[in-house]
């Protein structure tokens, strides 16, 4: 298992290349985040607004293999703790 984490400002995305079936749902759904010509090819920092983070969650949810996963940031680290 080779899951790697890609850090974003609102959410992270992790990717396991052994699971990827190259269906390209990710690249079609959000090419500004998933760009196979770029290194690193996943850049969740691009999804820096809550609308874009929601879209990213939706696109990651379409990945048919489970290779992509949203890694939510710890909400208690966002200043919500008493
Ligand atoms: S949508 Fe999932 S299976 Fe398809 S290319 Fe992207 S990571 Fe791989």
Short mmCIF file of C-alpha atoms and ligand atoms in Angstrom, two decimals:
data_model
loop_
_atom_site.label_atom_id
_atom_site.label_comp_id
_atom_site.label_asym_id
_atom_site.label_seq_id
_atom_site.Cartn_x
_atom_site.Cartn_y
_atom_site.Cartn_z
CA UNK A 1 0.00 0.00 0.00
CA UNK A 2 1.45 3.30 -1.07
CA UNK A 3 -0.98 5.97 0.06
CA UNK A 4 0.40 9.48 -0.16
CA UNK A 5 -1.07 12.64 1.29
CA UNK A 6 -1.40 15.93 -0.58
CA UNK A 7 -1.93 18.89 1.68
CA UNK A 8 -4.61 21.49 0.98
CA UNK A 9 -5.67 24.56 2.93
CA UNK A 10 -9.18 23.24 3.71
CA UNK A 11 -8.94 19.51 3.04
CA UNK A 12 -6.16 17.11 2.07
CA UNK A 13 -6.40 14.47 -0.62
CA UNK A 14 -4.66 11.12 -0.31
CA UNK A 15 -3.93 8.82 -3.21
CA UNK A 16 -2.95 5.16 -3.46
CA UNK A 17 -1.48 4.49 -6.88
CA UNK A 18 -1.84 0.73 -6.47
CA UNK A 19 -5.63 1.14 -6.41
CA UNK A 20 -5.94 3.66 -9.27
CA UNK A 21 -7.75 2.28 -12.33
CA UNK A 22 -7.00 5.33 -14.47
CA UNK A 23 -10.67 6.07 -15.04
CA UNK A 24 -9.74 9.79 -15.15
CA UNK A 25 -12.87 10.86 -13.28
CA UNK A 26 -10.63 13.06 -11.17
CA UNK A 27 -8.88 14.73 -14.12
CA UNK A 28 -12.18 15.33 -15.90
CA UNK A 29 -13.92 16.55 -12.77
CA UNK A 30 -11.37 19.05 -11.51
CA UNK A 31 -8.42 19.46 -13.89
CA UNK A 32 -7.02 22.37 -11.88
CA UNK A 33 -6.43 20.03 -8.92
CA UNK A 34 -5.62 16.81 -10.81
CA UNK A 35 -3.06 17.44 -13.54
CA UNK A 36 -0.98 14.47 -14.61
CA UNK A 37 1.49 16.75 -16.41
CA UNK A 38 2.42 18.48 -13.14
CA UNK A 39 4.45 17.31 -10.15
CA UNK A 40 2.93 16.80 -7.71
CA UNK A 41 -0.04 15.87 -9.88
CA UNK A 42 -2.56 16.51 -7.10
CA UNK A 43 -2.73 20.04 -5.70
CA UNK A 44 -5.62 20.50 -3.24
CA UNK A 45 -4.34 24.00 -2.40
CA UNK A 46 -6.14 25.11 -5.57
CA UNK A 47 -9.45 24.29 -3.82
CA UNK A 48 -9.01 27.05 -1.27
CA UNK A 49 -12.63 28.20 -0.90
CA UNK A 50 -15.41 26.22 0.77
CA UNK A 51 -17.31 25.94 -2.56
CA UNK A 52 -14.26 24.54 -4.28
CA UNK A 53 -13.53 22.22 -1.37
CA UNK A 54 -17.12 20.92 -1.67
CA UNK A 55 -16.60 20.34 -5.39
CA UNK A 56 -13.34 18.54 -4.59
CA UNK A 57 -15.17 16.27 -2.11
CA UNK A 58 -17.70 15.48 -4.84
CA UNK A 59 -15.06 14.71 -7.47
CA UNK A 60 -13.05 12.54 -5.07
CA UNK A 61 -16.32 10.74 -4.22
CA UNK A 62 -16.62 9.77 -7.91
CA UNK A 63 -13.28 7.93 -7.96
CA UNK A 64 -14.39 4.38 -8.77
CA UNK A 65 -11.41 2.58 -7.26
CA UNK A 66 -11.06 4.18 -3.85
CA UNK A 67 -7.59 5.37 -4.82
CA UNK A 68 -8.52 8.94 -3.92
CA UNK A 69 -9.70 9.86 -0.46
CA UNK A 70 -10.57 13.14 1.21
CA UNK A 71 -8.70 13.66 4.44
CA UNK A 72 -10.65 16.22 6.43
CA UNK A 73 -8.61 18.51 8.63
CA UNK A 74 -9.25 18.09 12.34
CA UNK A 75 -12.19 20.47 13.05
CA UNK A 76 -10.93 21.00 16.61
CA UNK A 77 -7.79 22.53 15.10
CA UNK A 78 -9.87 25.15 13.26
CA UNK A 79 -10.49 27.25 16.38
CA UNK A 80 -13.81 25.64 17.25
CA UNK A 81 -12.63 24.22 20.58
CA UNK A 82 -13.75 25.87 23.81
S1 LIG B 1 -10.65 8.87 -10.53
FE1 LIG B 1 -9.58 7.47 -9.13
S2 LIG B 1 -9.21 5.64 -10.37
FE2 LIG B 1 -9.68 7.31 -11.77
S3 LIG B 1 -7.70 8.18 -12.38
FE3 LIG B 1 -8.48 9.36 -10.64
S4 LIG B 1 -7.56 8.37 -8.87
FE4 LIG B 1 -7.40 6.91 -10.53
#
